[in-house]
Coordinates of C-alpha atoms in Angstrom, one line a residue:
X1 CA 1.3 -16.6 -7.7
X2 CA 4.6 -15.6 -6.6
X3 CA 5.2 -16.0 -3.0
X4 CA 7.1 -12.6 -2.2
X5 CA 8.0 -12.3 1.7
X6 CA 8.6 -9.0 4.0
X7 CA 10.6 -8.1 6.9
X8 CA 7.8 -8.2 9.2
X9 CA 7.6 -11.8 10.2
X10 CA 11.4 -11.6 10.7
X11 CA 11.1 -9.0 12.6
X12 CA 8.7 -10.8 14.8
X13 CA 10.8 -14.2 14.8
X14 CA 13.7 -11.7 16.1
X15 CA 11.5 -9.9 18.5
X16 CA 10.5 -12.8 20.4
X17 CA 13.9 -14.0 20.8
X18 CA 13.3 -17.2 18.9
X19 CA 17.3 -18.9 18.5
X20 CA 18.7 -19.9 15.1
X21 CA 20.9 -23.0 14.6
X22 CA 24.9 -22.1 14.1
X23 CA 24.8 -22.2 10.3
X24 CA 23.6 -19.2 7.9
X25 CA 20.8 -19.6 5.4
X26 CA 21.9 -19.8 1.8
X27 CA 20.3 -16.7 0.4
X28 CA 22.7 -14.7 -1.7
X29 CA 20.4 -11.6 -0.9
X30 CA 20.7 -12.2 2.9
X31 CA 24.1 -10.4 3.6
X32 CA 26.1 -12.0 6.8
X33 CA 25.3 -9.9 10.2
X34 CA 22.1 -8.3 8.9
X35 CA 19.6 -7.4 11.4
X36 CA 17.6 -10.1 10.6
X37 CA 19.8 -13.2 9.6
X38 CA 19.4 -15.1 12.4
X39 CA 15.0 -14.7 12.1
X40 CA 16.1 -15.9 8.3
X41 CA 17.9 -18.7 9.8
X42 CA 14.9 -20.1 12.1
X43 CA 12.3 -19.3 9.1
X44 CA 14.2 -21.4 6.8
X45 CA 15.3 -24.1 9.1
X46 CA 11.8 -24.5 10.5
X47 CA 9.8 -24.8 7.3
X48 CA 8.0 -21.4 8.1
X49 CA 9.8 -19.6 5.2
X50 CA 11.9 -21.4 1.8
X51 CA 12.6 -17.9 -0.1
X52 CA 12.0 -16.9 -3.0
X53 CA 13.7 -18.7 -5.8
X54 CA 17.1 -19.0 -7.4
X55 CA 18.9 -18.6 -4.0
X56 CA 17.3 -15.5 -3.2
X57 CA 14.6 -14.6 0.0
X58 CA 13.7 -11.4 -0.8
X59 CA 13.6 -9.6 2.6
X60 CA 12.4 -6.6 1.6
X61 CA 9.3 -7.8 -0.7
X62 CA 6.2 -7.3 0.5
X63 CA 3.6 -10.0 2.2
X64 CA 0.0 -10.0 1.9
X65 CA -3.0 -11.5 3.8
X66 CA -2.5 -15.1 2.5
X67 CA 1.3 -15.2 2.8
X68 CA 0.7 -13.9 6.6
X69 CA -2.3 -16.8 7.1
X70 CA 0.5 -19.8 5.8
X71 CA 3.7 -18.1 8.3
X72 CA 1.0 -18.6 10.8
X73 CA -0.3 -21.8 9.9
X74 CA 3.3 -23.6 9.5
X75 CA 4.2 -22.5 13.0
X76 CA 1.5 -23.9 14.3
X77 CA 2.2 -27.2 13.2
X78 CA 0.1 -26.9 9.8
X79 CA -3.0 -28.7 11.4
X80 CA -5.9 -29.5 9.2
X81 CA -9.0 -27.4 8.8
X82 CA -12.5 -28.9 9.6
X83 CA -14.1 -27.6 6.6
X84 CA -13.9 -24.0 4.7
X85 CA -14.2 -20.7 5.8
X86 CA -16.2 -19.3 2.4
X87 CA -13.8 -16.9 1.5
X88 CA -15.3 -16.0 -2.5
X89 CA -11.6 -15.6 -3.2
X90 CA -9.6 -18.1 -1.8
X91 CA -9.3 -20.3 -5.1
X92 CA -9.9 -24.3 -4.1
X93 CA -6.5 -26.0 -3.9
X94 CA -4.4 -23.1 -3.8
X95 CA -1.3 -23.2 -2.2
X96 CA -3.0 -20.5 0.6
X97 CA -6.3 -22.3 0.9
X98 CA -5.9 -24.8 3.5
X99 CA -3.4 -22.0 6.0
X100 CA -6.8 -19.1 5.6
X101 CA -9.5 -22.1 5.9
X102 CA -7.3 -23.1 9.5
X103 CA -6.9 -19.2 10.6
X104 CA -10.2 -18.5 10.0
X105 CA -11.9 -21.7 12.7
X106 CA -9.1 -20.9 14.9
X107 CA -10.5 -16.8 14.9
X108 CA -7.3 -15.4 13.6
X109 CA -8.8 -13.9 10.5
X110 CA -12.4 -13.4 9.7
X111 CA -12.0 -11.5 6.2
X112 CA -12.6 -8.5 5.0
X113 CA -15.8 -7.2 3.5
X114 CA -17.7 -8.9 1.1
X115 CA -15.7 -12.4 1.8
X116 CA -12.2 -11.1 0.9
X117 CA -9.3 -12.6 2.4
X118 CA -6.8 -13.4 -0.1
X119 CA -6.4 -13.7 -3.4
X120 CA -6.1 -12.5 -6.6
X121 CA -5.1 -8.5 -5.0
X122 CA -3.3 -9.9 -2.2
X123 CA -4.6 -6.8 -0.5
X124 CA -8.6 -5.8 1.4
X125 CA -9.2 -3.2 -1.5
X126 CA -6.6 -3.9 -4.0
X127 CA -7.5 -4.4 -7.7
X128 CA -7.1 -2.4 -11.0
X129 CA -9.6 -0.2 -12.1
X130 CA -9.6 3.5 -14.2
X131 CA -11.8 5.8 -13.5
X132 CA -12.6 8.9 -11.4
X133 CA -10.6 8.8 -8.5
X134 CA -12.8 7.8 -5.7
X135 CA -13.4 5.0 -7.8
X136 CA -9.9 3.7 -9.3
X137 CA -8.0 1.2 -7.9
X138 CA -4.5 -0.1 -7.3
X139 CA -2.5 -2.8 -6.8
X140 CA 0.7 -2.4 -5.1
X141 CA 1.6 1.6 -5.8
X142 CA 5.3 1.8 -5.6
X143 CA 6.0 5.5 -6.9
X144 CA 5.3 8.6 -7.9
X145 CA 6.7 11.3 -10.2
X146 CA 4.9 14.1 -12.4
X147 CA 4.2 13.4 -16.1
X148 CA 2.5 15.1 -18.9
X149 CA -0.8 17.1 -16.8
X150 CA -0.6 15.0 -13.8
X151 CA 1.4 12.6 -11.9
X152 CA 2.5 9.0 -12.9
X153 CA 2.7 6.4 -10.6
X154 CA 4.2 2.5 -10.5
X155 CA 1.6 0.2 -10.1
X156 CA 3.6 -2.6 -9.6
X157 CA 1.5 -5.4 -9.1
X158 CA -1.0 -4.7 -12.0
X159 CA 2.2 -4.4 -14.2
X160 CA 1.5 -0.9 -15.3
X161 CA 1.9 2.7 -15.1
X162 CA -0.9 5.0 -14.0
X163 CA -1.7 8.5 -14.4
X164 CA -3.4 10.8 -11.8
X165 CA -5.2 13.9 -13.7
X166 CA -7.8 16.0 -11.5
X167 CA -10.6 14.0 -11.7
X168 CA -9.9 10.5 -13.1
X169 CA -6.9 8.0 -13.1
X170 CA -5.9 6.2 -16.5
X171 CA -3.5 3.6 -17.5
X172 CA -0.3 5.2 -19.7
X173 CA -1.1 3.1 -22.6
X174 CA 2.7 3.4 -24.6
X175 CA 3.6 2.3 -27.9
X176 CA 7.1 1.4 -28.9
X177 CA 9.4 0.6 -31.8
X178 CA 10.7 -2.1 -30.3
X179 CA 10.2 -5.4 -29.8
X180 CA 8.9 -5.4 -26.5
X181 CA 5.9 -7.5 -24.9
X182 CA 2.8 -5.4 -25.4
X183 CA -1.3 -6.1 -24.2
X184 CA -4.8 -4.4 -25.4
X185 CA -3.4 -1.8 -23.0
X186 CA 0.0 -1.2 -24.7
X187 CA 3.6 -1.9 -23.7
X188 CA 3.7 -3.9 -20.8
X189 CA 5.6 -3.7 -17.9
X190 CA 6.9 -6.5 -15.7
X191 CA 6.3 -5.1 -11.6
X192 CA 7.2 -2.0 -12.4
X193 CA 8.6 0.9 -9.2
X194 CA 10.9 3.0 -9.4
X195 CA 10.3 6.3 -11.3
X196 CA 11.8 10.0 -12.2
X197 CA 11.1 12.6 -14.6
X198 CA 13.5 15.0 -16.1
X199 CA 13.4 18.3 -17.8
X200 CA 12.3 17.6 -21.0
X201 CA 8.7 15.5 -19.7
X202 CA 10.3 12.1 -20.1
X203 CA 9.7 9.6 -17.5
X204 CA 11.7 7.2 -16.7
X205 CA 11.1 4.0 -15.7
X206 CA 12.5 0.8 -13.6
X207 CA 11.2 -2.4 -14.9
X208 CA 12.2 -4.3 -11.9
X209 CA 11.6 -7.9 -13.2
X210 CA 12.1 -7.4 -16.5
X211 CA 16.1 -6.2 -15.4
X212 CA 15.5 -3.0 -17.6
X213 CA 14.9 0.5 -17.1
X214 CA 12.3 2.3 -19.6
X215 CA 11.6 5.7 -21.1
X216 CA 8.4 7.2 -21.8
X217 CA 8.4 9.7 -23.7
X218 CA 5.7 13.1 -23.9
X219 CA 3.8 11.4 -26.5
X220 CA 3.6 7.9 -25.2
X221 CA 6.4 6.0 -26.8
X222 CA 7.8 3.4 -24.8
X223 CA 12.6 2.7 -25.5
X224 CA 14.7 0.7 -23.2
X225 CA 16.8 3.4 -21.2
X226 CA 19.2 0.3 -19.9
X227 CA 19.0 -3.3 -19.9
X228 CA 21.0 -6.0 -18.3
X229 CA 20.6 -4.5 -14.5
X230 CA 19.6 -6.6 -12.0
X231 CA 16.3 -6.0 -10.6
X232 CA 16.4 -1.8 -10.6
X233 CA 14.7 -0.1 -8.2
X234 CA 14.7 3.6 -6.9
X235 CA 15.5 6.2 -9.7
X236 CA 16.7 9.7 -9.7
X237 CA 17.4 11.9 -12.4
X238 CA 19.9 14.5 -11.6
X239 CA 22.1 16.7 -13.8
X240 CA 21.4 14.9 -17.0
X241 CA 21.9 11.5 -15.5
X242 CA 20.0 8.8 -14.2
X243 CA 20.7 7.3 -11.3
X244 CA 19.4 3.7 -9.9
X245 CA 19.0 1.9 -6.7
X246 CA 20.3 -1.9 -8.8
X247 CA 18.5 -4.0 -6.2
X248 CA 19.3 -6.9 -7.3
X249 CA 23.0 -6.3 -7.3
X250 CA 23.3 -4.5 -4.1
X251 CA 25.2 -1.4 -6.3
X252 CA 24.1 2.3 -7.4
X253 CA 24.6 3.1 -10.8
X254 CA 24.0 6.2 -12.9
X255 CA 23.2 5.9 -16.4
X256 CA 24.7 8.5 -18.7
X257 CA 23.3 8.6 -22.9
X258 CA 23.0 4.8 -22.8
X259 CA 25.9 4.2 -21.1
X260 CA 25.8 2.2 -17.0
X261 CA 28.7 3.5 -14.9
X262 CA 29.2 2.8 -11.4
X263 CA 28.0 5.0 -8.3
X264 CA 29.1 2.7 -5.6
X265 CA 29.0 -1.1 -4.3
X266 CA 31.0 -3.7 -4.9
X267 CA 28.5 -6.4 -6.1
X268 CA 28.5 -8.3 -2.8
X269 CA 25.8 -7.9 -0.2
X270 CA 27.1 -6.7 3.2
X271 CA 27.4 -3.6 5.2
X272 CA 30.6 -2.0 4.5
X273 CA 31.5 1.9 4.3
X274 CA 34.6 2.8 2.2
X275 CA 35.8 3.8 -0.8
X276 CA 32.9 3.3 -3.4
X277 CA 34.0 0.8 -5.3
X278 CA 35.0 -1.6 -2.5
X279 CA 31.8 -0.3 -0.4
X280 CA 28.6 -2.9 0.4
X281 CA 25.0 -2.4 0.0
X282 CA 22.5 -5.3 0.6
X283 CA 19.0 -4.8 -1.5
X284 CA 18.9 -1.3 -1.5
X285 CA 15.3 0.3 -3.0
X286 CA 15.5 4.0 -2.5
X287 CA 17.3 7.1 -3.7
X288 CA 17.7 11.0 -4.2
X289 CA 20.7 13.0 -5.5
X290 CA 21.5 16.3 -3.8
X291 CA 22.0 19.7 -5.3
X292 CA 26.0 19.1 -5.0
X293 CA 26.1 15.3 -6.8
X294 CA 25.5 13.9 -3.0
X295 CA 23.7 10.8 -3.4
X296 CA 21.3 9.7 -0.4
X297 CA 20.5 5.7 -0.8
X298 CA 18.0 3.7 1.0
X299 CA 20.1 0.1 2.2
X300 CA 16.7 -1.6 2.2
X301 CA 18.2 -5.1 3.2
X302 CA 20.4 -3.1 6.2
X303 CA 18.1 -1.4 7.8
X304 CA 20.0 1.9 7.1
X305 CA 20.6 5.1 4.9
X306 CA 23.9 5.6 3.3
X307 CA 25.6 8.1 1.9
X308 CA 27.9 8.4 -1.6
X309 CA 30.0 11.8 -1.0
X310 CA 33.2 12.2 -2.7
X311 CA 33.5 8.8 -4.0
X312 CA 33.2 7.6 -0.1
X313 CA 30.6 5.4 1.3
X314 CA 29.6 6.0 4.8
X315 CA 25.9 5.5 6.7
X316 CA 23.8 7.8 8.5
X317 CA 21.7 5.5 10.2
X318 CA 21.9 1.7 10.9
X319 CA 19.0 -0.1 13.0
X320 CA 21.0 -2.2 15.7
X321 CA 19.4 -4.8 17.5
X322 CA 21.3 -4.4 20.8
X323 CA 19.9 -0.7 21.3
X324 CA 16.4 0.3 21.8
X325 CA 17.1 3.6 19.4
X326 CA 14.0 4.7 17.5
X327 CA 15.5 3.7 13.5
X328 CA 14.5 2.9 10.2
X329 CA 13.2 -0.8 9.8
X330 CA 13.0 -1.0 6.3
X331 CA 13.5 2.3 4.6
X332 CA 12.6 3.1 0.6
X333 CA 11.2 6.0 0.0
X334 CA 13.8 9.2 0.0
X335 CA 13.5 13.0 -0.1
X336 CA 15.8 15.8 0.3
X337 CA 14.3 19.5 0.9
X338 CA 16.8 21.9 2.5
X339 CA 18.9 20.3 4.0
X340 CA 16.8 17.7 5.7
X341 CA 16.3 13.9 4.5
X342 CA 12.9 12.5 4.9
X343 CA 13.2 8.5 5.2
X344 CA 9.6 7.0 4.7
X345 CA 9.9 3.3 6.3
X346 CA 7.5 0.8 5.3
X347 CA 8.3 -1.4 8.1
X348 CA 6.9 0.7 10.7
X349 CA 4.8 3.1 8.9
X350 CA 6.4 5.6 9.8
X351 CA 8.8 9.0 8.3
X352 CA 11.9 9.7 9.7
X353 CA 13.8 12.6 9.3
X354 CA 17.5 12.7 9.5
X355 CA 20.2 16.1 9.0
X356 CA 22.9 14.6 7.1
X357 CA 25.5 17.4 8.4
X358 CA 25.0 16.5 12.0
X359 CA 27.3 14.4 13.3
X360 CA 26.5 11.7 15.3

């Protein structure tokens, strides 16, 4: 299982004031000054958190019930368990097992329904199931766009896309021509999220871990759009291009008949407004293109919303932890309908609404 983390427990370390030592954590993802750097720091230093793998922590991946249980059993001091709670899917000597069998004796967690606590879903009622719709199930729905009769969406811990029709939900089962990994179900994907459709019925498709964006087409065929991005994200198709949210490279890009040119960010995670080219992102997840070329971006790793204007980088909104201003924690999810931006923030479950005209 791969141990992907969230912002909340860093947000938690941050909240309660807990100090980190002098020195930054070596996470090339982790951009100096972030909000959270410091609660990075302490995790790391502590033993309560050690990334994700090759260099990277991930601050804006998402943590589930078990992952939660093992934070909470490390800062405790990791004590030993007097026997085993009975969870029917905690798997015996799994990496979670002893942190779920201690949170349950100590009353921190008690399950959830039928003996669930952790697991194979990672989530109380995740799984993967078509059928009708009260029914279905999904993993880790990232997004949504329309495709052929209903609406696709990135199920992107079941590896897969799913389509919504009016009474039942069914996996898009593609073919290709390529030589691309397929399953019983068809072309498989590799945690799929970002997606956008354009005018023709194609959809469009980031690929996240497989560093590739896909195209399905009308009839089901499955062709690599790009490859060779680092973990794409957000998509947005706009005036016959594509633009992505390159997560993994802390840079937007727009891809034009094959061809990757540059949107803005310099390659180097940080916070920095400017000319595009020389401008920082840090992780970002989210975006939307406005009916003038304006592109909105989500700066998931900054807590903050940027804008790409003119070949200028500037933000809209930045969380900063010396004010008690209401702001996006973690923002992804973007929309622009006139003239307002809707920000949906995982963080704090909530949506904000911003008016990029207004000055601040």
């Amino acid at each position: 299982m791969k141990r992907r983390l969230t912002a909340t427990v860093l947000s938690a370390a941050a909240a309660l004031g807990l100090a980190a030592p002098a020195h930054a954590a070596d996470f090339s993802d982790v951009a100096p000054g972030a909000w959270y750097a410091q609660a990075v720091d302490y995790c790391q230093t502590q033993g309560l958190m050690s990334g994700t793998g090759e260099g990277r922590f991930s601050p804006g991946a998402a943590m589930d019930r078990a992952m939660l249980a093992a934070v909470l059993h490390r800062v405790a001091g990791s004590p030993q368990a007097s026997g085993e709670a009975g969870f029917t899917d905690v798997n015996p000597g799994s990496w979670y097992e002893q942190a779920v069998n201690w949170a349950a004796e100590a009353g921190i967690t008690s399950g959830y329904g039928g003996g669930t606590v952790a697991g194979p879903y990672g989530q109380p009622v995740g799984g993967y199931n078509d059928a009708g719709l009260a029914q279905s199930y999904f993993k880790y729905p990232w997004a949504v766009a329309p495709f052929l009769d209903g609406y696709a969406v990135s199920d992107a811990e079941n590896n897969a896309v799913r389509l919504i029709r009016t009474e039942s939900i069914q996996t898009v089962n593609g073919s290709t021509t390529e030589r691309l990994a397929t399953t019983q179900l068809g072309v498989a994907f590799a945690y799929p999220t970002g997606l956008a459709a354009d005018e023709e019925g194609n959809l469009y498709v980031s690929d996240t871990h497989n560093n590739t964006v896909r195209k399905i087409s009308p009839k089901g065929v499955v062709s690599t759009v790009a490859e060779g991005l680092s973990e794409p994200m957000g998509l947005c198709w706009h005036d016959g291009a594509l633009y992505v949210a390159e997560s993994g490279a802390d840079r937007v890009v727009r891809i034009v008949k094959g061809r990757v040119e540059l949107v803005a960010g310099s390659g180097q995670p940080g916070l920095a407004d400017g000319p595009a080219a020389q401008a920082a992102f840090s992780i970002p997840q989210g975006i939307t293109v406005g009916g003038d070329g304006t592109v909105y971006v989500s700066d998931t790793g900054n807590s903050a919303v940027r804008r790409v204007r003119g070949g200028v980088v500037d933000t809209l909104a930045a969380r900063d932890m010396a004010s008690m201003d209401i702001c996006p924690v973690s923002p992804v999810g973007l929309l622009l309908r006139q003239g307002r931006l809707y920000v949906c923030d995982t963080f704090s479950h909530r949506v904000f609404v911003l008016d990029p005209e207004k000055p601040e």
